[in-house]
Amino acid sequence: PGYLRNLLPDSAPNQPDSFQHVLDGEVAQLILEFIRLHIQAKILPGVTHWQSPNYFAYYPSNSSVAGFVGEMLSAGLNIVGFSWIASPAATELEMIVLDWLAKMLKLPEDFLSAGQGGGVIQGTASEAVLVVLLAARDKVLRRVGKDALEKLVVYASNQTHSSLQKACQIAGIHPENCRLLKATSSTNYALSPEFLSETISQDLTIGLIPFFLCATVGTTSSTAVDPLLSLGKIAKSNGMWFHVDAAYAGSACVCPEFRHYMDGVEEADSFNMNAHKWFLTNFDCSALWVKDRSALVQALSTNPEYLKNKASQANMVVDYKDWQVPLGRRFRSLKLWMVLRLYGLENLQCYIRNHIKLAKHFENLIAQDPRFEVVTPRIFSLVCFRLLPVRNNESHGNKLNHQLLDAVNSTGSAFISHTVLSGKYILRFAVGAPLTEEKHVNAAWKVLQDKATSLLAESL
């Protein structure tokens, strides 16, 4: 911490670092010299390389040549596509490619732009859940009155991403009305429909208003999959907005053999997946679909005089400024378009399947070493595991696995992350970097084994 401040000046320079007058032919040379002196020497030593084949932490954040070219074109054009008239191609391409992706995922037709719904690219899944929560909040308040805000209740499992809690804070939902229901190993950490029903009934009895349910396909800690069909029916019977967060695992659902994990999505009001996680599309590109676009527009629309135009006022076009929190937006659909065009569905499916195959391989390696255990069933390309504690001492086991994580990451040869499930400190091994091969998985496993051997010897 603080390494970079010691390498850089206290303030920006008044004059350029190098040549004050640069001829056209010298521009490239100047840039390369700047990269050598400043980027390589000062920035790269402090970078965690998310594209490294030895990166197994958190969830992946993929890049690709196709995604990079799309990003470069977006940066070069540098349009601000808040409304259709601001750059028609930006809006229309976004509608088209999100329809393409929706069809790849076999989403219900209600999510396509030809009807009342449609897709929009948000920056992150955190933004996606915020905008649909705001839409759901305003929709219910129009029905019950704005003074009922303090009675509104949100439901999810305690394995749901923390962005939901932040969205509730921003939306003015009272903290005590954010129900994060405990999920246990008995359901592989998925939300129990029975528990949800009981909680909703209790809240109705005391005069509260259930209005929003968030389910997850592939939770952050362990890739748990909530039972969408059952949860969706509960939401519908109680007049609640049902949102499905598939930020990580949605990518896998373009493969027919994994699509069943989305069964029940037809009950959802909104669905989100991050193309920038596991779908070779450079950050940021979070795809959100809604069945009723008017709910977003009513909650988020502004119409100042300086943005009025014939196309918008005649309701002939979509203005994506009304589907998001900020006004301005980048031409993000270019990179998703490039990825879909230059890879095609079959190659994207092979890419996902290869990572899942590598995760299975890692899972098998763990099974062959009796010192370790796989903690939760592997579904996609995340393996949750731990080093077993000596003499079944769980508190020592948590300390041991924390030490193992630090020991592995301190080598700089691999990077993994952790979570806590049922009070146990768990290591996470997420396969998903574009360049990862079996040899990288084997090398990481060798580091884990070696460090485990040393730690166990010290604990005897």
Coordinates of C-alpha atoms in Angstrom, one line a residue:
P1 CA 0.0 0.0 0.0
G2 CA 1.2 3.5 -0.9
Y3 CA 4.0 2.3 -3.2
L4 CA 3.0 4.4 -6.2
R5 CA 2.8 7.8 -4.4
N6 CA 6.5 7.4 -3.6
L7 CA 7.2 7.0 -7.4
L8 CA 5.1 9.9 -8.7
P9 CA 5.3 13.7 -8.2
D10 CA 3.0 15.5 -5.9
S11 CA 1.3 17.4 -8.7
A12 CA 0.7 17.2 -12.5
P13 CA 3.5 18.7 -14.7
N14 CA 3.1 22.2 -16.1
Q15 CA 5.0 21.2 -19.2
P16 CA 5.1 17.8 -21.0
D17 CA 7.5 15.2 -19.6
S18 CA 9.3 14.9 -22.9
F19 CA 9.3 16.8 -26.2
Q20 CA 7.2 20.0 -26.2
H21 CA 6.9 19.9 -30.0
V22 CA 6.3 16.5 -31.5
L23 CA 6.3 15.9 -35.2
D24 CA 3.7 13.4 -36.5
G25 CA 6.3 10.8 -37.1
E26 CA 7.6 11.0 -33.6
V27 CA 4.3 10.4 -31.8
A28 CA 4.5 6.6 -31.7
Q29 CA 8.1 6.8 -30.5
L30 CA 7.1 9.2 -27.7
I31 CA 4.3 6.9 -26.6
L32 CA 6.5 3.9 -26.5
E33 CA 9.1 5.8 -24.5
F34 CA 6.4 6.9 -22.0
I35 CA 5.2 3.3 -21.7
R36 CA 8.7 2.1 -21.0
L37 CA 9.6 4.7 -18.5
H38 CA 6.3 5.0 -16.7
I39 CA 3.9 2.2 -17.4
Q40 CA 6.3 -0.7 -17.2
A41 CA 8.4 0.7 -14.4
K42 CA 5.7 2.2 -12.2
I43 CA 2.3 0.8 -13.0
L44 CA 2.7 -2.8 -14.0
P45 CA 4.5 -3.8 -10.8
G46 CA 1.3 -2.8 -9.0
V47 CA -1.1 -4.5 -11.3
T48 CA -3.0 -7.7 -10.4
H49 CA -3.1 -9.4 -13.8
W50 CA -6.7 -10.5 -14.4
Q51 CA -5.9 -11.9 -17.8
S52 CA -3.1 -14.1 -16.5
P53 CA -3.6 -17.8 -17.1
N54 CA -2.7 -18.2 -13.4
Y55 CA -5.5 -16.0 -12.2
F56 CA -8.1 -18.1 -10.3
A57 CA -9.6 -15.5 -7.9
Y58 CA -13.1 -13.9 -7.6
Y59 CA -14.7 -14.5 -11.0
P60 CA -13.0 -13.9 -14.3
S61 CA -13.1 -10.6 -16.2
N62 CA -12.4 -11.7 -19.8
S63 CA -10.8 -9.8 -22.6
S64 CA -10.3 -10.8 -26.2
V65 CA -8.9 -9.3 -29.4
A66 CA -12.5 -8.9 -30.6
G67 CA -13.5 -7.2 -27.4
F68 CA -10.4 -5.0 -27.4
V69 CA -11.0 -3.9 -31.0
G70 CA -14.6 -3.0 -30.1
E71 CA -13.4 -1.1 -27.1
M72 CA -10.8 0.7 -29.2
L73 CA -13.4 1.7 -31.8
S74 CA -15.8 3.0 -29.0
A75 CA -12.9 5.0 -27.5
G76 CA -12.0 6.4 -31.0
L77 CA -15.5 7.4 -31.9
N78 CA -16.1 8.7 -28.3
I79 CA -19.8 9.3 -28.7
V80 CA -22.1 9.9 -25.7
G81 CA -25.2 7.9 -26.7
F82 CA -27.7 8.9 -24.1
S83 CA -30.6 9.2 -26.6
W84 CA -31.3 7.8 -30.1
I85 CA -30.6 11.1 -31.8
A86 CA -27.3 11.5 -30.1
S87 CA -26.0 8.6 -32.2
P88 CA -28.7 6.4 -33.8
A89 CA -26.2 3.5 -34.5
A90 CA -25.3 3.2 -30.8
T91 CA -28.9 2.7 -29.7
E92 CA -30.0 0.5 -32.6
L93 CA -26.9 -1.8 -32.4
E94 CA -27.5 -2.2 -28.6
M95 CA -31.1 -3.3 -29.2
I96 CA -30.0 -5.8 -31.9
V97 CA -27.1 -7.4 -30.1
L98 CA -29.0 -7.8 -26.9
D99 CA -31.8 -9.5 -28.8
W100 CA -29.1 -11.8 -30.3
L101 CA -27.8 -12.6 -26.9
A102 CA -31.3 -13.1 -25.4
K103 CA -32.0 -15.7 -28.2
M104 CA -28.7 -17.5 -27.4
L105 CA -29.8 -17.7 -23.8
K106 CA -33.3 -18.8 -24.9
L107 CA -34.9 -16.0 -22.9
P108 CA -38.7 -15.6 -23.2
E109 CA -39.8 -13.4 -26.1
D110 CA -41.1 -10.9 -23.6
F111 CA -37.5 -9.8 -23.0
L112 CA -37.0 -9.0 -26.7
S113 CA -37.1 -5.4 -28.0
A114 CA -40.0 -6.2 -30.5
G115 CA -42.5 -6.3 -27.6
Q116 CA -42.9 -4.2 -24.4
G117 CA -39.6 -5.2 -22.9
G118 CA -36.0 -5.3 -24.2
G119 CA -32.4 -5.2 -23.2
V120 CA -29.9 -2.6 -22.1
I121 CA -26.2 -2.6 -21.3
Q122 CA -25.4 -1.4 -17.8
G123 CA -21.9 -0.9 -16.4
T124 CA -22.2 -3.7 -13.9
A125 CA -24.7 -6.1 -12.3
S126 CA -24.7 -3.7 -9.3
E127 CA -26.2 -1.0 -11.6
A128 CA -28.6 -3.5 -13.1
V129 CA -30.1 -4.5 -9.7
L130 CA -30.3 -0.9 -8.7
V131 CA -32.3 0.3 -11.7
V132 CA -34.8 -2.6 -11.5
L133 CA -35.2 -2.1 -7.7
L134 CA -36.0 1.6 -8.4
A135 CA -38.5 0.6 -11.1
A136 CA -40.1 -1.9 -8.7
R137 CA -40.2 0.6 -5.9
D138 CA -41.9 3.3 -7.9
K139 CA -44.3 0.9 -9.4
V140 CA -45.6 -0.3 -6.1
L141 CA -45.6 3.2 -4.6
R142 CA -47.8 4.4 -7.4
R143 CA -50.3 1.8 -6.3
V144 CA -50.1 2.1 -2.5
G145 CA -49.0 5.7 -2.0
K146 CA -45.6 7.2 -1.6
D147 CA -45.9 7.4 2.2
A148 CA -45.6 3.5 2.3
L149 CA -41.9 3.5 1.5
E150 CA -41.1 2.4 5.1
K151 CA -43.3 -0.7 4.7
L152 CA -41.6 -2.0 1.5
V153 CA -39.7 -5.3 1.9
V154 CA -36.9 -6.9 -0.2
Y155 CA -36.1 -10.6 -0.2
A156 CA -33.1 -12.7 -1.2
S157 CA -30.8 -15.3 0.3
N158 CA -27.8 -14.3 2.4
Q159 CA -25.7 -15.6 -0.5
T160 CA -26.9 -12.9 -2.8
H161 CA -24.3 -10.4 -4.0
S162 CA -23.8 -7.4 -1.6
S163 CA -24.8 -5.1 -4.5
L164 CA -28.5 -5.8 -3.6
Q165 CA -27.9 -4.4 -0.1
K166 CA -26.3 -1.3 -1.5
A167 CA -29.1 -0.8 -4.0
C168 CA -31.6 -0.9 -1.0
Q169 CA -29.6 1.8 0.7
I170 CA -29.7 4.0 -2.3
A171 CA -33.4 3.3 -3.0
G172 CA -34.3 4.3 0.6
I173 CA -35.5 0.8 1.6
H174 CA -35.2 0.6 5.4
P175 CA -32.3 -1.6 6.4
E176 CA -34.5 -3.7 8.7
N177 CA -36.7 -4.4 5.6
C178 CA -34.0 -6.0 3.6
R179 CA -34.5 -9.7 4.3
L180 CA -31.4 -11.8 3.5
L181 CA -32.6 -15.2 4.3
K182 CA -30.1 -17.8 5.6
A183 CA -29.2 -20.5 3.0
T184 CA -27.5 -23.6 4.3
S185 CA -25.6 -26.6 3.1
S186 CA -28.9 -28.7 3.1
T187 CA -29.9 -26.8 -0.1
N188 CA -26.3 -26.3 -1.3
Y189 CA -26.7 -22.7 -0.3
A190 CA -29.7 -22.0 -2.5
L191 CA -32.7 -20.0 -1.2
S192 CA -35.5 -22.2 0.3
P193 CA -38.9 -21.5 -1.2
E194 CA -40.6 -22.7 2.0
F195 CA -38.5 -20.3 4.1
L196 CA -39.3 -17.5 1.8
S197 CA -43.0 -18.2 1.9
E198 CA -43.0 -18.3 5.7
T199 CA -41.1 -15.0 5.9
I200 CA -43.5 -13.3 3.5
S201 CA -46.5 -14.5 5.4
Q202 CA -45.0 -13.1 8.7
D203 CA -44.4 -9.8 7.0
L204 CA -47.9 -9.5 5.6
T205 CA -49.3 -10.3 9.0
I206 CA -47.7 -7.2 10.5
G207 CA -48.7 -4.9 7.6
L208 CA -45.5 -4.8 5.6
I209 CA -45.5 -4.8 1.8
P210 CA -43.3 -7.5 0.0
F211 CA -42.4 -6.0 -3.3
F212 CA -39.0 -7.3 -4.6
L213 CA -37.4 -10.7 -4.8
C214 CA -33.8 -11.3 -6.1
A215 CA -32.8 -14.8 -7.1
T216 CA -29.3 -15.9 -8.2
V217 CA -28.0 -18.3 -10.8
G218 CA -24.4 -18.8 -9.6
T219 CA -23.9 -17.1 -6.3
T220 CA -20.6 -15.3 -5.7
S221 CA -19.4 -17.5 -2.8
S222 CA -20.2 -21.0 -4.2
T223 CA -22.2 -20.8 -7.5
A224 CA -25.4 -21.9 -5.8
V225 CA -28.5 -21.8 -8.0
D226 CA -31.7 -20.6 -6.6
P227 CA -34.9 -22.5 -7.7
L228 CA -36.3 -19.9 -10.1
L229 CA -39.6 -21.6 -11.0
S230 CA -40.7 -22.0 -7.3
L231 CA -39.5 -18.6 -6.3
G232 CA -41.0 -17.0 -9.3
K233 CA -44.4 -18.4 -8.5
I234 CA -44.2 -17.1 -4.9
A235 CA -43.2 -13.6 -6.2
K236 CA -46.1 -13.6 -8.7
S237 CA -48.7 -14.7 -6.1
N238 CA -47.6 -11.8 -3.9
G239 CA -47.4 -9.2 -6.7
M240 CA -43.6 -8.8 -6.3
W241 CA -41.0 -7.9 -8.9
F242 CA -38.8 -10.9 -9.5
H243 CA -35.2 -10.2 -10.6
V244 CA -32.7 -12.9 -11.6
D245 CA -29.0 -12.2 -11.2
A246 CA -26.9 -14.5 -13.4
A247 CA -23.9 -12.2 -13.6
Y248 CA -21.3 -15.0 -13.7
A249 CA -23.1 -18.2 -14.6
G250 CA -25.4 -16.7 -17.3
S251 CA -22.6 -17.1 -19.8
A252 CA -22.6 -20.9 -19.3
C253 CA -26.3 -21.0 -20.1
V254 CA -25.7 -20.5 -23.8
C255 CA -24.6 -24.2 -23.7
P256 CA -27.7 -26.5 -23.9
E257 CA -26.5 -28.8 -21.2
F258 CA -26.4 -25.9 -18.7
R259 CA -29.5 -24.0 -19.8
H260 CA -31.7 -25.9 -17.3
Y261 CA -30.2 -23.8 -14.5
M262 CA -32.3 -20.9 -15.9
D263 CA -35.5 -22.9 -15.9
G264 CA -38.2 -20.6 -14.4
V265 CA -36.7 -17.4 -15.9
E266 CA -40.0 -17.0 -17.7
E267 CA -41.5 -16.0 -14.3
A268 CA -38.9 -13.2 -14.0
D269 CA -39.5 -9.5 -14.5
S270 CA -35.9 -8.8 -15.2
F271 CA -32.7 -10.9 -15.9
N272 CA -29.0 -9.9 -15.8
M273 CA -25.7 -11.4 -16.9
N274 CA -22.3 -9.9 -17.3
A275 CA -20.8 -10.4 -20.7
H276 CA -17.6 -8.9 -19.3
K277 CA -17.1 -11.8 -16.8
W278 CA -16.9 -15.1 -18.8
F279 CA -17.9 -14.1 -22.3
L280 CA -14.8 -12.6 -23.8
T281 CA -16.2 -9.0 -23.8
N282 CA -13.9 -6.4 -22.2
F283 CA -15.2 -4.7 -19.0
D284 CA -17.7 -3.1 -18.7
C285 CA -20.6 -4.8 -20.4
S286 CA -23.5 -6.0 -18.1
A287 CA -26.6 -7.1 -20.0
L288 CA -30.0 -6.4 -18.4
W289 CA -33.4 -7.4 -19.9
V290 CA -36.8 -6.4 -18.6
K291 CA -40.3 -7.5 -19.6
D292 CA -41.8 -4.0 -19.1
R293 CA -39.5 -1.2 -20.3
S294 CA -42.1 1.4 -19.2
A295 CA -41.4 0.6 -15.6
L296 CA -37.8 1.7 -16.0
V297 CA -38.7 4.7 -18.0
Q298 CA -41.3 5.9 -15.4
A299 CA -38.7 5.5 -12.6
L300 CA -35.7 7.0 -14.3
S301 CA -36.8 9.4 -17.1
T302 CA -36.0 13.1 -17.3
N303 CA -37.0 15.3 -20.2
P304 CA -35.3 18.7 -20.1
E305 CA -35.8 21.1 -22.9
Y306 CA -32.3 20.7 -24.3
L307 CA -32.8 17.0 -24.9
K308 CA -36.1 17.2 -26.6
N309 CA -36.3 16.1 -30.2
K310 CA -38.9 14.9 -32.8
A311 CA -38.0 11.2 -32.7
S312 CA -38.2 11.0 -28.9
Q313 CA -41.3 13.0 -28.5
A314 CA -43.1 10.9 -31.1
N315 CA -42.2 7.7 -29.2
M316 CA -40.5 6.4 -32.3
V317 CA -37.2 5.4 -30.6
V318 CA -35.7 4.1 -27.4
D319 CA -33.7 6.5 -25.4
Y320 CA -31.4 4.5 -23.1
K321 CA -30.8 7.4 -20.8
D322 CA -34.2 6.5 -19.3
W323 CA -33.1 2.9 -18.6
Q324 CA -30.1 3.7 -16.3
V325 CA -28.9 6.0 -13.5
P326 CA -26.5 8.3 -15.4
L327 CA -27.3 10.3 -18.4
G328 CA -24.2 9.7 -20.5
R329 CA -23.3 6.2 -21.8
R330 CA -20.5 4.8 -23.9
F331 CA -20.9 2.8 -27.2
R332 CA -20.5 -0.5 -25.4
S333 CA -22.5 -2.6 -27.8
L334 CA -19.7 -2.3 -30.3
K335 CA -17.5 -4.7 -28.3
L336 CA -20.3 -7.2 -27.7
W337 CA -21.2 -7.1 -31.4
M338 CA -17.6 -7.8 -32.3
V339 CA -17.4 -10.7 -29.9
L340 CA -20.6 -12.3 -31.2
R341 CA -19.6 -11.8 -34.8
L342 CA -16.0 -12.8 -34.6
Y343 CA -16.5 -15.9 -32.3
G344 CA -20.0 -17.1 -33.1
L345 CA -22.1 -19.2 -30.7
E346 CA -20.3 -22.5 -31.2
N347 CA -16.8 -21.1 -30.4
L348 CA -18.2 -19.3 -27.3
Q349 CA -19.8 -22.6 -26.1
C350 CA -16.5 -24.4 -26.6
Y351 CA -14.7 -21.7 -24.6
I352 CA -17.1 -22.1 -21.7
R353 CA -17.0 -25.9 -21.8
N354 CA -13.2 -25.9 -21.7
H355 CA -13.1 -23.9 -18.5
I356 CA -15.6 -26.2 -16.9
K357 CA -13.6 -29.2 -18.0
L358 CA -10.5 -27.6 -16.4
A359 CA -12.4 -27.0 -13.2
K360 CA -13.5 -30.7 -13.2
H361 CA -9.8 -31.6 -13.5
F362 CA -8.9 -29.5 -10.5
E363 CA -11.8 -31.0 -8.5
N364 CA -10.4 -34.5 -9.3
L365 CA -6.9 -33.5 -8.2
I366 CA -8.4 -32.4 -4.8
A367 CA -10.2 -35.7 -4.5
Q368 CA -6.9 -37.6 -4.8
D369 CA -5.3 -35.8 -1.9
P370 CA -6.9 -36.9 1.5
R371 CA -5.7 -33.7 3.2
F372 CA -8.2 -31.6 1.2
E373 CA -12.0 -31.7 0.6
V374 CA -14.4 -30.2 -1.9
V375 CA -16.9 -28.3 0.2
T376 CA -19.8 -27.7 -2.2
P377 CA -20.8 -29.5 -5.4
R378 CA -19.0 -28.0 -8.4
I379 CA -21.6 -26.8 -10.9
F380 CA -19.8 -24.5 -13.3
S381 CA -16.1 -23.6 -13.3
L382 CA -15.7 -22.7 -9.6
V383 CA -14.3 -25.2 -7.1
C384 CA -14.8 -24.5 -3.4
F385 CA -12.4 -26.5 -1.2
R386 CA -10.3 -26.4 1.9
L387 CA -7.4 -28.0 3.7
L388 CA -8.9 -30.3 6.4
P389 CA -8.1 -29.2 9.9
V390 CA -5.8 -31.2 12.1
R391 CA -7.8 -33.3 14.6
N392 CA -11.1 -31.8 13.4
N393 CA -10.3 -28.5 15.1
E394 CA -12.5 -26.2 13.1
S395 CA -11.1 -22.9 14.5
H396 CA -7.7 -24.1 13.7
G397 CA -8.9 -25.2 10.2
N398 CA -10.1 -21.6 9.5
K399 CA -6.7 -20.2 10.5
L400 CA -4.9 -22.9 8.5
N401 CA -6.8 -22.1 5.3
H402 CA -6.3 -18.4 5.8
Q403 CA -2.6 -19.1 6.1
L404 CA -2.7 -21.3 3.0
L405 CA -4.4 -18.6 0.9
D406 CA -1.8 -16.0 2.0
A407 CA 1.1 -18.4 1.3
V408 CA -0.1 -19.3 -2.2
N409 CA -0.9 -15.7 -3.2
S410 CA 2.4 -14.5 -1.8
T411 CA 4.3 -16.6 -4.3
G412 CA 3.0 -14.4 -7.1
S413 CA 2.7 -17.5 -9.3
A414 CA -1.1 -18.0 -8.7
F415 CA -3.9 -15.9 -7.3
I416 CA -7.0 -17.4 -5.5
S417 CA -9.6 -15.9 -3.2
H418 CA -11.8 -17.1 -0.3
T419 CA -15.3 -17.1 1.2
V420 CA -17.0 -18.3 4.4
L421 CA -19.7 -20.9 4.3
S422 CA -21.4 -22.2 7.5
G423 CA -18.7 -20.6 9.5
K424 CA -15.9 -22.4 7.6
Y425 CA -13.1 -20.5 5.8
I426 CA -13.2 -21.8 2.2
L427 CA -10.8 -21.4 -0.7
R428 CA -12.2 -20.6 -4.1
F429 CA -10.6 -21.7 -7.4
A430 CA -12.3 -20.0 -10.3
V431 CA -11.2 -21.1 -13.8
G432 CA -12.0 -18.6 -16.5
A433 CA -9.0 -16.6 -17.7
P434 CA -8.8 -16.6 -21.5
L435 CA -5.3 -18.2 -21.6
T436 CA -5.6 -20.8 -18.8
E437 CA -4.7 -24.4 -19.8
E438 CA -4.4 -27.6 -17.9
K439 CA -0.7 -27.0 -17.2
H440 CA -1.6 -23.8 -15.3
V441 CA -4.2 -25.6 -13.2
N442 CA -1.6 -28.3 -12.5
A443 CA 1.0 -25.7 -11.5
A444 CA -1.4 -24.0 -9.2
W445 CA -2.3 -27.3 -7.5
K446 CA 1.4 -28.0 -7.0
V447 CA 1.8 -24.7 -5.2
L448 CA -1.2 -25.4 -3.1
Q449 CA 0.1 -28.9 -2.1
D450 CA 3.6 -27.6 -1.4
K451 CA 2.4 -24.8 0.9
A452 CA -0.1 -27.2 2.6
T453 CA 2.7 -29.6 3.4
S454 CA 4.7 -26.8 5.0
L455 CA 1.8 -25.5 7.0
L456 CA 0.8 -28.9 8.3
A457 CA 4.4 -29.6 9.3
E458 CA 4.5 -26.4 11.3
S459 CA 1.2 -27.2 13.1
L460 CA 2.3 -30.6 14.4

